Amino acid sequence: MTTYVVIESITPNQSIVFSADQGPQGAVGATGPTGPVGTTGTTGATGVTGATGVTGATGPTGPVGATGTTGATGVTGATGVTGATGTTGATGTTGATGVTGATGPVGATGPTGVTGAIGATGPVGATGATGPAVSLSTVFPVALGTASAGVATLGSKDDHVHPTTGVGLTANPLSQFTATTSAQLAGILTDKTGTGLLVFGTSPTIATPVISSPKISSTYSAKTAAYTFISGDEGNTFSMNNAASVQFNIPTDSTFNFAVGTELNVFWITGVGQPTIGAVTPATTTVISTGATSATPKLRVANSGATCKKIAADSWIIFGDLA
């Protein structure tokens, strides 16, 4: 309950005081319903665009400035030191002997000299005793298979016949003899080393050799497209430079049967494309590596490299800087 007091002055010295008590507050009436929303007014029309003003005339081109003076030529840098001289390459094989030129014409016969005077005939000497028969000559005859008719002395190289076959000469090379094996040839050599078969220079297969102070070089080949290794690539190095990701391909043994232990070296020299390494026929040739995809590893970054090594028939391992 609230009490209200009202003081009203009736004279300068008198006032009337009224007091009253306020009764209890009545209940709040219910909220009336919300009135309807008014409709949105229409959008006013867009005003027209004013016309574009004309383009002003282009001002005249200013004069070309004078050409500046040419700067002084810089001093020439010091000459770099000369690099070390590379090792001398192996001596190439001797070329075949050229054909013999035609024989020149015979010169004119000189004039016959004056015949000298005949000397006096000396006295005939006494006949000597007949000596014993001599052995046949051991020197070569005038020509193989021939003898000079009418030669009376047994000591002459014209008096006997040498055989025309079984003689090793330039005109009769070793091919005239029966085929010779490596073992037979080794049996007559006194300065050989090792055993086995005779070895020639192109693509030999040598078992467990011991090589003292070897100097081994390999061929380098720069590739710009996908490349499949071929016979003769053994031990060589290949680089790849391509804008797309292309592959170094390992063929099946039925295409090129590289020997077990063969190594092929690859690296990514430059280019956006990240090279991969894999088999031409994955169902036939097995490739393993530490790459994210074991059968088709990628070279990790530019200038990274890897080695492909054959470990069994149609089986290769790739190791190096892989991704």
PDB file of C-alpha atoms in Angstrom:
ATOM      1  CA  MET A   1       0.000   0.000   0.000  1.00  0.00           C
ATOM      2  CA  THR A   2       1.302   3.473  -0.928  1.00  0.00           C
ATOM      3  CA  THR A   3       0.450   6.650   1.138  1.00  0.00           C
ATOM      4  CA  TYR A   4       0.301  10.028  -0.647  1.00  0.00           C
ATOM      5  CA  VAL A   5       0.681  13.354   1.310  1.00  0.00           C
ATOM      6  CA  VAL A   6      -0.356  16.726  -0.179  1.00  0.00           C
ATOM      7  CA  ILE A   7       0.466  20.024   1.556  1.00  0.00           C
ATOM      8  CA  GLU A   8      -1.509  23.067   0.400  1.00  0.00           C
ATOM      9  CA  SER A   9      -0.726  26.578   1.711  1.00  0.00           C
ATOM     10  CA  ILE A  10      -3.823  28.670   2.473  1.00  0.00           C
ATOM     11  CA  THR A  11      -2.198  31.709   4.182  1.00  0.00           C
ATOM     12  CA  PRO A  12       1.320  32.858   4.602  1.00  0.00           C
ATOM     13  CA  ASN A  13       1.383  31.065   7.888  1.00  0.00           C
ATOM     14  CA  GLN A  14      -1.140  28.281   7.429  1.00  0.00           C
ATOM     15  CA  SER A  15      -1.175  25.085   5.320  1.00  0.00           C
ATOM     16  CA  ILE A  16      -3.576  22.172   4.963  1.00  0.00           C
ATOM     17  CA  VAL A  17      -2.178  18.696   4.854  1.00  0.00           C
ATOM     18  CA  PHE A  18      -4.031  15.941   2.948  1.00  0.00           C
ATOM     19  CA  SER A  19      -3.100  12.313   3.058  1.00  0.00           C
ATOM     20  CA  ALA A  20      -4.563   9.325   1.315  1.00  0.00           C
ATOM     21  CA  ASP A  21      -3.698   5.718   0.859  1.00  0.00           C
ATOM     22  CA  GLN A  22      -3.507   4.234  -2.665  1.00  0.00           C
ATOM     23  CA  GLY A  23      -5.381   1.062  -3.164  1.00  0.00           C
ATOM     24  CA  PRO A  24      -3.878  -2.053  -4.725  1.00  0.00           C
ATOM     25  CA  GLN A  25      -2.875  -1.931  -8.396  1.00  0.00           C
ATOM     26  CA  GLY A  26      -5.204  -3.624 -10.785  1.00  0.00           C
ATOM     27  CA  ALA A  27      -4.103  -6.478 -13.095  1.00  0.00           C
ATOM     28  CA  VAL A  28      -2.428  -5.632 -16.400  1.00  0.00           C
ATOM     29  CA  GLY A  29      -4.741  -6.008 -19.328  1.00  0.00           C
ATOM     30  CA  ALA A  30      -4.002  -8.404 -22.191  1.00  0.00           C
ATOM     31  CA  THR A  31      -1.893  -7.121 -25.103  1.00  0.00           C
ATOM     32  CA  GLY A  32      -3.953  -6.232 -28.093  1.00  0.00           C
ATOM     33  CA  PRO A  33      -3.360  -7.945 -31.488  1.00  0.00           C
ATOM     34  CA  THR A  34      -0.627  -6.580 -33.780  1.00  0.00           C
ATOM     35  CA  GLY A  35      -1.956  -4.535 -36.635  1.00  0.00           C
ATOM     36  CA  PRO A  36      -1.344  -5.694 -40.256  1.00  0.00           C
ATOM     37  CA  VAL A  37       1.923  -4.680 -41.990  1.00  0.00           C
ATOM     38  CA  GLY A  38       1.453  -1.977 -44.566  1.00  0.00           C
ATOM     39  CA  THR A  39       2.293  -2.689 -48.241  1.00  0.00           C
ATOM     40  CA  THR A  40       5.722  -1.655 -49.592  1.00  0.00           C
ATOM     41  CA  GLY A  41       5.648   1.315 -51.888  1.00  0.00           C
ATOM     42  CA  THR A  42       6.721   0.948 -55.536  1.00  0.00           C
ATOM     43  CA  THR A  43      10.347   1.717 -56.487  1.00  0.00           C
ATOM     44  CA  GLY A  44      10.786   4.949 -58.344  1.00  0.00           C
ATOM     45  CA  ALA A  45      11.966   4.839 -61.971  1.00  0.00           C
ATOM     46  CA  THR A  46      15.734   5.148 -62.700  1.00  0.00           C
ATOM     47  CA  GLY A  47      16.722   8.401 -64.243  1.00  0.00           C
ATOM     48  CA  VAL A  48      18.187   8.434 -67.759  1.00  0.00           C
ATOM     49  CA  THR A  49      22.025   8.381 -68.155  1.00  0.00           C
ATOM     50  CA  GLY A  50      23.469  11.617 -69.394  1.00  0.00           C
ATOM     51  CA  ALA A  51      25.261  11.671 -72.749  1.00  0.00           C
ATOM     52  CA  THR A  52      29.067  11.048 -72.779  1.00  0.00           C
ATOM     53  CA  GLY A  53      31.078  14.133 -73.460  1.00  0.00           C
ATOM     54  CA  VAL A  54      33.308  14.295 -76.520  1.00  0.00           C
ATOM     55  CA  THR A  55      36.986  13.232 -76.131  1.00  0.00           C
ATOM     56  CA  GLY A  56      39.412  16.075 -76.107  1.00  0.00           C
ATOM     57  CA  ALA A  57      42.053  16.298 -78.825  1.00  0.00           C
ATOM     58  CA  THR A  58      45.417  14.569 -78.179  1.00  0.00           C
ATOM     59  CA  GLY A  59      48.158  16.994 -77.353  1.00  0.00           C
ATOM     60  CA  PRO A  60      51.275  17.100 -79.563  1.00  0.00           C
ATOM     61  CA  THR A  61      54.169  14.666 -78.858  1.00  0.00           C
ATOM     62  CA  GLY A  62      57.042  16.229 -77.013  1.00  0.00           C
ATOM     63  CA  PRO A  63      60.489  16.324 -78.626  1.00  0.00           C
ATOM     64  CA  VAL A  64      62.825  13.329 -78.211  1.00  0.00           C
ATOM     65  CA  GLY A  65      65.426  13.885 -75.551  1.00  0.00           C
ATOM     66  CA  ALA A  66      69.112  13.934 -76.505  1.00  0.00           C
ATOM     67  CA  THR A  67      70.989  10.606 -76.334  1.00  0.00           C
ATOM     68  CA  GLY A  68      73.168  10.345 -73.257  1.00  0.00           C
ATOM     69  CA  THR A  69      76.887   9.881 -73.582  1.00  0.00           C
ATOM     70  CA  THR A  70      78.240   6.312 -73.648  1.00  0.00           C
ATOM     71  CA  GLY A  71      79.731   5.214 -70.359  1.00  0.00           C
ATOM     72  CA  ALA A  72      83.418   4.370 -70.157  1.00  0.00           C
ATOM     73  CA  THR A  73      84.351   0.739 -70.868  1.00  0.00           C
ATOM     74  CA  GLY A  74      85.036  -1.206 -67.701  1.00  0.00           C
ATOM     75  CA  VAL A  75      88.452  -2.666 -67.088  1.00  0.00           C
ATOM     76  CA  THR A  76      89.054  -6.213 -68.347  1.00  0.00           C
ATOM     77  CA  GLY A  77      88.912  -8.810 -65.606  1.00  0.00           C
ATOM     78  CA  ALA A  78      91.959 -10.888 -64.802  1.00  0.00           C
ATOM     79  CA  THR A  79      92.403 -14.080 -66.835  1.00  0.00           C
ATOM     80  CA  GLY A  80      91.310 -17.160 -64.890  1.00  0.00           C
ATOM     81  CA  VAL A  81      93.790 -19.869 -64.100  1.00  0.00           C
ATOM     82  CA  THR A  82      94.157 -22.628 -66.676  1.00  0.00           C
ATOM     83  CA  GLY A  83      92.410 -25.857 -65.693  1.00  0.00           C
ATOM     84  CA  ALA A  84      94.381 -29.035 -65.225  1.00  0.00           C
ATOM     85  CA  THR A  85      95.092 -31.005 -68.402  1.00  0.00           C
ATOM     86  CA  GLY A  86      92.772 -33.990 -68.748  1.00  0.00           C
ATOM     87  CA  THR A  87      94.149 -37.489 -68.972  1.00  0.00           C
ATOM     88  CA  THR A  88      95.228 -38.687 -72.424  1.00  0.00           C
ATOM     89  CA  GLY A  89      92.630 -40.903 -74.074  1.00  0.00           C
ATOM     90  CA  ALA A  90      93.450 -44.450 -75.086  1.00  0.00           C
ATOM     91  CA  THR A  91      95.293 -44.852 -78.401  1.00  0.00           C
ATOM     92  CA  GLY A  92      92.892 -45.772 -81.179  1.00  0.00           C
ATOM     93  CA  THR A  93      93.320 -48.920 -83.186  1.00  0.00           C
ATOM     94  CA  THR A  94      95.655 -48.774 -86.233  1.00  0.00           C
ATOM     95  CA  GLY A  95      93.759 -48.244 -89.450  1.00  0.00           C
ATOM     96  CA  ALA A  96      93.884 -50.798 -92.231  1.00  0.00           C
ATOM     97  CA  THR A  97      96.889 -50.576 -94.573  1.00  0.00           C
ATOM     98  CA  GLY A  98      96.007 -48.708 -97.748  1.00  0.00           C
ATOM     99  CA  VAL A  99      96.241 -50.362-101.112  1.00  0.00           C
ATOM    100  CA  THR A 100      99.656 -50.242-102.864  1.00  0.00           C
ATOM    101  CA  GLY A 101      99.848 -47.623-105.555  1.00  0.00           C
ATOM    102  CA  ALA A 102     100.432 -48.585-109.159  1.00  0.00           C
ATOM    103  CA  THR A 103     104.064 -49.168-110.210  1.00  0.00           C
ATOM    104  CA  GLY A 104     105.495 -46.190-112.023  1.00  0.00           C
ATOM    105  CA  PRO A 105     106.735 -46.535-115.573  1.00  0.00           C
ATOM    106  CA  VAL A 106     110.267 -47.938-116.150  1.00  0.00           C
ATOM    107  CA  GLY A 107     112.771 -45.248-116.881  1.00  0.00           C
ATOM    108  CA  ALA A 108     114.617 -45.150-120.166  1.00  0.00           C
ATOM    109  CA  THR A 109     117.673 -47.435-120.436  1.00  0.00           C
ATOM    110  CA  GLY A 110     120.885 -45.528-120.189  1.00  0.00           C
ATOM    111  CA  PRO A 111     123.506 -45.820-122.915  1.00  0.00           C
ATOM    112  CA  THR A 112     125.753 -48.883-122.896  1.00  0.00           C
ATOM    113  CA  GLY A 113     129.195 -48.218-121.617  1.00  0.00           C
ATOM    114  CA  VAL A 114     132.297 -48.916-123.604  1.00  0.00           C
ATOM    115  CA  THR A 115     133.360 -52.592-123.489  1.00  0.00           C
ATOM    116  CA  GLY A 116     136.631 -53.020-121.680  1.00  0.00           C
ATOM    117  CA  ALA A 117     139.567 -54.934-123.114  1.00  0.00           C
ATOM    118  CA  ILE A 118     139.563 -58.723-122.611  1.00  0.00           C
ATOM    119  CA  GLY A 119     142.147 -59.799-120.128  1.00  0.00           C
ATOM    120  CA  ALA A 120     144.573 -62.634-120.723  1.00  0.00           C
ATOM    121  CA  THR A 121     143.335 -66.158-119.880  1.00  0.00           C
ATOM    122  CA  GLY A 122     144.961 -67.564-116.782  1.00  0.00           C
ATOM    123  CA  PRO A 123     146.359 -71.081-116.553  1.00  0.00           C
ATOM    124  CA  VAL A 124     143.953 -73.934-115.758  1.00  0.00           C
ATOM    125  CA  GLY A 125     144.271 -75.132-112.188  1.00  0.00           C
ATOM    126  CA  ALA A 126     144.535 -78.767-111.129  1.00  0.00           C
ATOM    127  CA  THR A 127     141.264 -80.654-110.554  1.00  0.00           C
ATOM    128  CA  GLY A 128     140.466 -81.043-106.870  1.00  0.00           C
ATOM    129  CA  ALA A 129     139.329 -84.233-105.152  1.00  0.00           C
ATOM    130  CA  THR A 130     135.559 -84.961-105.103  1.00  0.00           C
ATOM    131  CA  GLY A 131     134.059 -83.960-101.759  1.00  0.00           C
ATOM    132  CA  PRO A 132     131.315 -85.772 -99.819  1.00  0.00           C
ATOM    133  CA  ALA A 133     127.626 -85.129-100.622  1.00  0.00           C
ATOM    134  CA  VAL A 134     126.257 -82.130 -98.694  1.00  0.00           C
ATOM    135  CA  SER A 135     122.922 -81.887 -96.845  1.00  0.00           C
ATOM    136  CA  LEU A 136     119.945 -80.135 -98.355  1.00  0.00           C
ATOM    137  CA  SER A 137     119.748 -76.417 -97.714  1.00  0.00           C
ATOM    138  CA  THR A 138     117.661 -75.248 -94.750  1.00  0.00           C
ATOM    139  CA  VAL A 139     116.956 -71.857 -96.245  1.00  0.00           C
ATOM    140  CA  PHE A 140     113.674 -70.988 -97.940  1.00  0.00           C
ATOM    141  CA  PRO A 141     113.433 -71.827-101.667  1.00  0.00           C
ATOM    142  CA  VAL A 142     112.962 -69.148-104.255  1.00  0.00           C
ATOM    143  CA  ALA A 143     109.178 -69.748-104.115  1.00  0.00           C
ATOM    144  CA  LEU A 144     107.052 -72.122-102.084  1.00  0.00           C
ATOM    145  CA  GLY A 145     106.193 -75.317-103.947  1.00  0.00           C
ATOM    146  CA  THR A 146     108.775 -74.748-106.731  1.00  0.00           C
ATOM    147  CA  ALA A 147     112.315 -75.798-107.565  1.00  0.00           C
ATOM    148  CA  SER A 148     114.740 -74.620-110.205  1.00  0.00           C
ATOM    149  CA  ALA A 149     115.387 -77.209-112.905  1.00  0.00           C
ATOM    150  CA  GLY A 150     118.938 -78.151-113.785  1.00  0.00           C
ATOM    151  CA  VAL A 151     120.531 -77.082-110.505  1.00  0.00           C
ATOM    152  CA  ALA A 152     123.347 -79.497-109.780  1.00  0.00           C
ATOM    153  CA  THR A 153     124.258 -78.492-106.227  1.00  0.00           C
ATOM    154  CA  LEU A 154     122.315 -79.768-103.228  1.00  0.00           C
ATOM    155  CA  GLY A 155     123.270 -76.750-101.095  1.00  0.00           C
ATOM    156  CA  SER A 156     121.300 -74.231-103.150  1.00  0.00           C
ATOM    157  CA  LYS A 157     117.963 -72.810-102.053  1.00  0.00           C
ATOM    158  CA  ASP A 158     116.715 -73.555-105.575  1.00  0.00           C
ATOM    159  CA  ASP A 159     117.199 -77.303-105.363  1.00  0.00           C
ATOM    160  CA  HIS A 160     114.279 -78.456-103.192  1.00  0.00           C
ATOM    161  CA  VAL A 161     110.525 -77.921-102.772  1.00  0.00           C
ATOM    162  CA  HIS A 162     108.896 -76.510 -99.625  1.00  0.00           C
ATOM    163  CA  PRO A 163     105.200 -77.241 -98.888  1.00  0.00           C
ATOM    164  CA  THR A 164     102.521 -74.780-100.022  1.00  0.00           C
ATOM    165  CA  THR A 165     100.072 -75.524 -97.166  1.00  0.00           C
ATOM    166  CA  GLY A 166     100.459 -75.483 -93.402  1.00  0.00           C
ATOM    167  CA  VAL A 167     102.785 -72.477 -93.528  1.00  0.00           C
ATOM    168  CA  GLY A 168     101.674 -69.387 -91.567  1.00  0.00           C
ATOM    169  CA  LEU A 169     102.246 -66.372 -93.784  1.00  0.00           C
ATOM    170  CA  THR A 170     100.359 -63.148 -94.511  1.00  0.00           C
ATOM    171  CA  ALA A 171      98.969 -64.830 -97.631  1.00  0.00           C
ATOM    172  CA  ASN A 172      98.149 -68.010 -95.650  1.00  0.00           C
ATOM    173  CA  PRO A 173      96.687 -66.871 -92.256  1.00  0.00           C
ATOM    174  CA  LEU A 174      95.776 -69.108 -89.311  1.00  0.00           C
ATOM    175  CA  SER A 175      92.302 -69.658 -90.791  1.00  0.00           C
ATOM    176  CA  GLN A 176      93.847 -72.370 -93.025  1.00  0.00           C
ATOM    177  CA  PHE A 177      94.362 -74.580 -89.955  1.00  0.00           C
ATOM    178  CA  THR A 178      91.784 -76.617 -88.068  1.00  0.00           C
ATOM    179  CA  ALA A 179      89.644 -74.556 -85.644  1.00  0.00           C
ATOM    180  CA  THR A 180      91.506 -73.845 -82.402  1.00  0.00           C
ATOM    181  CA  THR A 181      89.808 -73.616 -78.990  1.00  0.00           C
ATOM    182  CA  SER A 182      90.608 -71.089 -76.261  1.00  0.00           C
ATOM    183  CA  ALA A 183      92.078 -73.911 -74.140  1.00  0.00           C
ATOM    184  CA  GLN A 184      94.362 -75.047 -76.988  1.00  0.00           C
ATOM    185  CA  LEU A 185      95.560 -71.498 -77.576  1.00  0.00           C
ATOM    186  CA  ALA A 186      96.123 -70.985 -73.824  1.00  0.00           C
ATOM    187  CA  GLY A 187      98.242 -74.156 -73.790  1.00  0.00           C
ATOM    188  CA  ILE A 188     100.895 -72.645 -76.057  1.00  0.00           C
ATOM    189  CA  LEU A 189     100.989 -69.170 -74.475  1.00  0.00           C
ATOM    190  CA  THR A 190     103.700 -68.632 -71.838  1.00  0.00           C
ATOM    191  CA  ASP A 191     102.680 -65.183 -70.506  1.00  0.00           C
ATOM    192  CA  LYS A 192      98.931 -65.591 -69.946  1.00  0.00           C
ATOM    193  CA  THR A 193      96.970 -64.840 -66.758  1.00  0.00           C
ATOM    194  CA  GLY A 194      93.668 -66.338 -65.634  1.00  0.00           C
ATOM    195  CA  THR A 195      91.698 -69.203 -67.120  1.00  0.00           C
ATOM    196  CA  GLY A 196      88.620 -69.679 -69.275  1.00  0.00           C
ATOM    197  CA  LEU A 197      87.703 -68.332 -72.693  1.00  0.00           C
ATOM    198  CA  LEU A 198      89.504 -65.857 -74.915  1.00  0.00           C
ATOM    199  CA  VAL A 199      87.993 -62.379 -74.358  1.00  0.00           C
ATOM    200  CA  PHE A 200      87.454 -59.700 -77.010  1.00  0.00           C
ATOM    201  CA  GLY A 201      86.644 -56.034 -76.531  1.00  0.00           C
ATOM    202  CA  THR A 202      82.922 -55.758 -77.315  1.00  0.00           C
ATOM    203  CA  SER A 203      80.398 -56.796 -74.616  1.00  0.00           C
ATOM    204  CA  PRO A 204      82.415 -59.657 -73.030  1.00  0.00           C
ATOM    205  CA  THR A 205      81.145 -61.673 -70.054  1.00  0.00           C
ATOM    206  CA  ILE A 206      83.947 -62.084 -67.497  1.00  0.00           C
ATOM    207  CA  ALA A 207      83.487 -64.129 -64.299  1.00  0.00           C
ATOM    208  CA  THR A 208      85.014 -62.827 -61.021  1.00  0.00           C
ATOM    209  CA  PRO A 209      87.855 -60.785 -62.525  1.00  0.00           C
ATOM    210  CA  VAL A 210      90.451 -59.042 -60.359  1.00  0.00           C
ATOM    211  CA  ILE A 211      91.374 -55.729 -62.008  1.00  0.00           C
ATOM    212  CA  SER A 212      94.316 -53.709 -60.716  1.00  0.00           C
ATOM    213  CA  SER A 213      93.985 -49.879 -60.851  1.00  0.00           C
ATOM    214  CA  PRO A 214      90.932 -49.819 -63.167  1.00  0.00           C
ATOM    215  CA  LYS A 215      89.807 -46.700 -64.990  1.00  0.00           C
ATOM    216  CA  ILE A 216      86.132 -47.144 -65.783  1.00  0.00           C
ATOM    217  CA  SER A 217      84.108 -44.601 -67.762  1.00  0.00           C
ATOM    218  CA  SER A 218      80.474 -44.656 -68.802  1.00  0.00           C
ATOM    219  CA  THR A 219      78.428 -42.871 -71.423  1.00  0.00           C
ATOM    220  CA  TYR A 220      76.107 -39.981 -70.448  1.00  0.00           C
ATOM    221  CA  SER A 221      72.917 -39.375 -72.448  1.00  0.00           C
ATOM    222  CA  ALA A 222      70.460 -36.478 -71.900  1.00  0.00           C
ATOM    223  CA  LYS A 223      66.811 -37.427 -72.512  1.00  0.00           C
ATOM    224  CA  THR A 224      63.829 -35.102 -73.078  1.00  0.00           C
ATOM    225  CA  ALA A 225      61.098 -37.733 -73.516  1.00  0.00           C
ATOM    226  CA  ALA A 226      60.136 -41.104 -72.025  1.00  0.00           C
ATOM    227  CA  TYR A 227      62.981 -43.580 -72.608  1.00  0.00           C
ATOM    228  CA  THR A 228      63.148 -47.412 -72.653  1.00  0.00           C
ATOM    229  CA  PHE A 229      66.562 -48.909 -71.855  1.00  0.00           C
ATOM    230  CA  ILE A 230      68.193 -51.056 -74.565  1.00  0.00           C
ATOM    231  CA  SER A 231      71.108 -53.468 -74.839  1.00  0.00           C
ATOM    232  CA  GLY A 232      74.353 -51.505 -74.600  1.00  0.00           C
ATOM    233  CA  ASP A 233      73.016 -49.106 -71.914  1.00  0.00           C
ATOM    234  CA  GLU A 234      74.621 -51.164 -69.120  1.00  0.00           C
ATOM    235  CA  GLY A 235      76.526 -48.948 -66.654  1.00  0.00           C
ATOM    236  CA  ASN A 236      75.582 -45.725 -68.449  1.00  0.00           C
ATOM    237  CA  THR A 237      73.989 -42.561 -67.006  1.00  0.00           C
ATOM    238  CA  PHE A 238      70.815 -40.857 -68.275  1.00  0.00           C
ATOM    239  CA  SER A 239      69.209 -37.508 -67.337  1.00  0.00           C
ATOM    240  CA  MET A 240      65.612 -36.319 -67.885  1.00  0.00           C
ATOM    241  CA  ASN A 241      64.312 -32.824 -68.721  1.00  0.00           C
ATOM    242  CA  ASN A 242      60.616 -32.527 -69.616  1.00  0.00           C
ATOM    243  CA  ALA A 243      57.746 -30.210 -68.741  1.00  0.00           C
ATOM    244  CA  ALA A 244      55.548 -33.262 -68.040  1.00  0.00           C
ATOM    245  CA  SER A 245      56.142 -36.287 -65.813  1.00  0.00           C
ATOM    246  CA  VAL A 246      57.652 -39.002 -68.058  1.00  0.00           C
ATOM    247  CA  GLN A 247      59.162 -42.408 -67.277  1.00  0.00           C
ATOM    248  CA  PHE A 248      62.424 -44.303 -67.572  1.00  0.00           C
ATOM    249  CA  ASN A 249      61.192 -47.735 -68.754  1.00  0.00           C
ATOM    250  CA  ILE A 250      62.748 -51.109 -67.882  1.00  0.00           C
ATOM    251  CA  PRO A 251      62.014 -53.688 -70.646  1.00  0.00           C
ATOM    252  CA  THR A 252      61.155 -57.353 -70.140  1.00  0.00           C
ATOM    253  CA  ASP A 253      63.900 -59.983 -70.415  1.00  0.00           C
ATOM    254  CA  SER A 254      62.299 -61.186 -73.646  1.00  0.00           C
ATOM    255  CA  THR A 255      63.038 -57.753 -75.165  1.00  0.00           C
ATOM    256  CA  PHE A 256      66.534 -57.123 -73.731  1.00  0.00           C
ATOM    257  CA  ASN A 257      67.890 -59.751 -71.342  1.00  0.00           C
ATOM    258  CA  PHE A 258      70.289 -57.675 -69.247  1.00  0.00           C
ATOM    259  CA  ALA A 259      72.701 -59.714 -67.138  1.00  0.00           C
ATOM    260  CA  VAL A 260      71.908 -60.056 -63.430  1.00  0.00           C
ATOM    261  CA  GLY A 261      73.893 -57.317 -61.657  1.00  0.00           C
ATOM    262  CA  THR A 262      73.456 -54.798 -64.486  1.00  0.00           C
ATOM    263  CA  GLU A 263      73.202 -51.177 -63.271  1.00  0.00           C
ATOM    264  CA  LEU A 264      71.544 -48.226 -65.032  1.00  0.00           C
ATOM    265  CA  ASN A 265      71.939 -44.725 -63.541  1.00  0.00           C
ATOM    266  CA  VAL A 266      69.342 -41.936 -63.889  1.00  0.00           C
ATOM    267  CA  PHE A 267      68.855 -38.422 -62.533  1.00  0.00           C
ATOM    268  CA  TRP A 268      66.458 -35.473 -62.867  1.00  0.00           C
ATOM    269  CA  ILE A 269      68.511 -32.612 -64.295  1.00  0.00           C
ATOM    270  CA  THR A 270      65.808 -29.916 -64.670  1.00  0.00           C
ATOM    271  CA  GLY A 271      62.294 -29.361 -66.022  1.00  0.00           C
ATOM    272  CA  VAL A 272      58.910 -29.152 -64.267  1.00  0.00           C
ATOM    273  CA  GLY A 273      57.988 -32.801 -64.905  1.00  0.00           C
ATOM    274  CA  GLN A 274      59.018 -35.183 -62.086  1.00  0.00           C
ATOM    275  CA  PRO A 275      60.502 -38.331 -63.729  1.00  0.00           C
ATOM    276  CA  THR A 276      59.343 -41.807 -62.698  1.00  0.00           C
ATOM    277  CA  ILE A 277      60.990 -45.213 -63.080  1.00  0.00           C
ATOM    278  CA  GLY A 278      59.000 -48.350 -63.894  1.00  0.00           C
ATOM    279  CA  ALA A 279      58.561 -51.477 -65.984  1.00  0.00           C
ATOM    280  CA  VAL A 280      57.296 -51.528 -69.568  1.00  0.00           C
ATOM    281  CA  THR A 281      55.187 -54.562 -68.611  1.00  0.00           C
ATOM    282  CA  PRO A 282      54.537 -54.512 -64.832  1.00  0.00           C
ATOM    283  CA  ALA A 283      52.781 -57.901 -64.996  1.00  0.00           C
ATOM    284  CA  THR A 284      56.048 -59.470 -66.217  1.00  0.00           C
ATOM    285  CA  THR A 285      58.848 -57.323 -64.772  1.00  0.00           C
ATOM    286  CA  THR A 286      58.965 -56.726 -61.005  1.00  0.00           C
ATOM    287  CA  VAL A 287      60.265 -53.369 -59.743  1.00  0.00           C
ATOM    288  CA  ILE A 288      60.745 -52.654 -56.005  1.00  0.00           C
ATOM    289  CA  SER A 289      61.899 -49.484 -54.233  1.00  0.00           C
ATOM    290  CA  THR A 290      61.386 -47.293 -51.167  1.00  0.00           C
ATOM    291  CA  GLY A 291      59.283 -44.846 -53.198  1.00  0.00           C
ATOM    292  CA  ALA A 292      55.720 -43.949 -52.206  1.00  0.00           C
ATOM    293  CA  THR A 293      54.651 -46.316 -54.984  1.00  0.00           C
ATOM    294  CA  SER A 294      57.171 -49.160 -54.853  1.00  0.00           C
ATOM    295  CA  ALA A 295      56.749 -50.271 -58.489  1.00  0.00           C
ATOM    296  CA  THR A 296      56.944 -46.731 -59.952  1.00  0.00           C
ATOM    297  CA  PRO A 297      59.120 -44.520 -57.719  1.00  0.00           C
ATOM    298  CA  LYS A 298      59.756 -40.874 -58.584  1.00  0.00           C
ATOM    299  CA  LEU A 299      63.002 -38.930 -58.384  1.00  0.00           C
ATOM    300  CA  ARG A 300      62.525 -36.662 -55.361  1.00  0.00           C
ATOM    301  CA  VAL A 301      63.705 -33.235 -56.600  1.00  0.00           C
ATOM    302  CA  ALA A 302      65.689 -31.728 -59.465  1.00  0.00           C
ATOM    303  CA  ASN A 303      69.323 -32.950 -59.392  1.00  0.00           C
ATOM    304  CA  SER A 304      68.371 -36.093 -57.454  1.00  0.00           C
ATOM    305  CA  GLY A 305      69.395 -39.465 -58.892  1.00  0.00           C
ATOM    306  CA  ALA A 306      68.876 -43.216 -58.552  1.00  0.00           C
ATOM    307  CA  THR A 307      70.344 -46.546 -59.691  1.00  0.00           C
ATOM    308  CA  CYS A 308      68.343 -49.371 -61.294  1.00  0.00           C
ATOM    309  CA  LYS A 309      69.972 -52.750 -60.498  1.00  0.00           C
ATOM    310  CA  LYS A 310      68.870 -56.126 -61.878  1.00  0.00           C
ATOM    311  CA  ILE A 311      68.762 -58.704 -59.057  1.00  0.00           C
ATOM    312  CA  ALA A 312      67.124 -61.678 -60.828  1.00  0.00           C
ATOM    313  CA  ALA A 313      65.322 -62.604 -64.044  1.00  0.00           C
ATOM    314  CA  ASP A 314      62.778 -59.840 -64.780  1.00  0.00           C
ATOM    315  CA  SER A 315      63.393 -58.406 -61.298  1.00  0.00           C
ATOM    316  CA  TRP A 316      64.909 -54.972 -60.473  1.00  0.00           C
ATOM    317  CA  ILE A 317      65.495 -52.829 -57.383  1.00  0.00           C
ATOM    318  CA  ILE A 318      65.627 -49.028 -57.533  1.00  0.00           C
ATOM    319  CA  PHE A 319      67.603 -47.174 -54.843  1.00  0.00           C
ATOM    320  CA  GLY A 320      68.590 -43.535 -54.482  1.00  0.00           C
ATOM    321  CA  ASP A 321      66.953 -40.157 -53.784  1.00  0.00           C
ATOM    322  CA  LEU A 322      63.336 -41.240 -54.320  1.00  0.00           C
ATOM    323  CA  ALA A 323      59.840 -40.003 -53.539  1.00  0.00           C
TER     324      ALA A 323
END
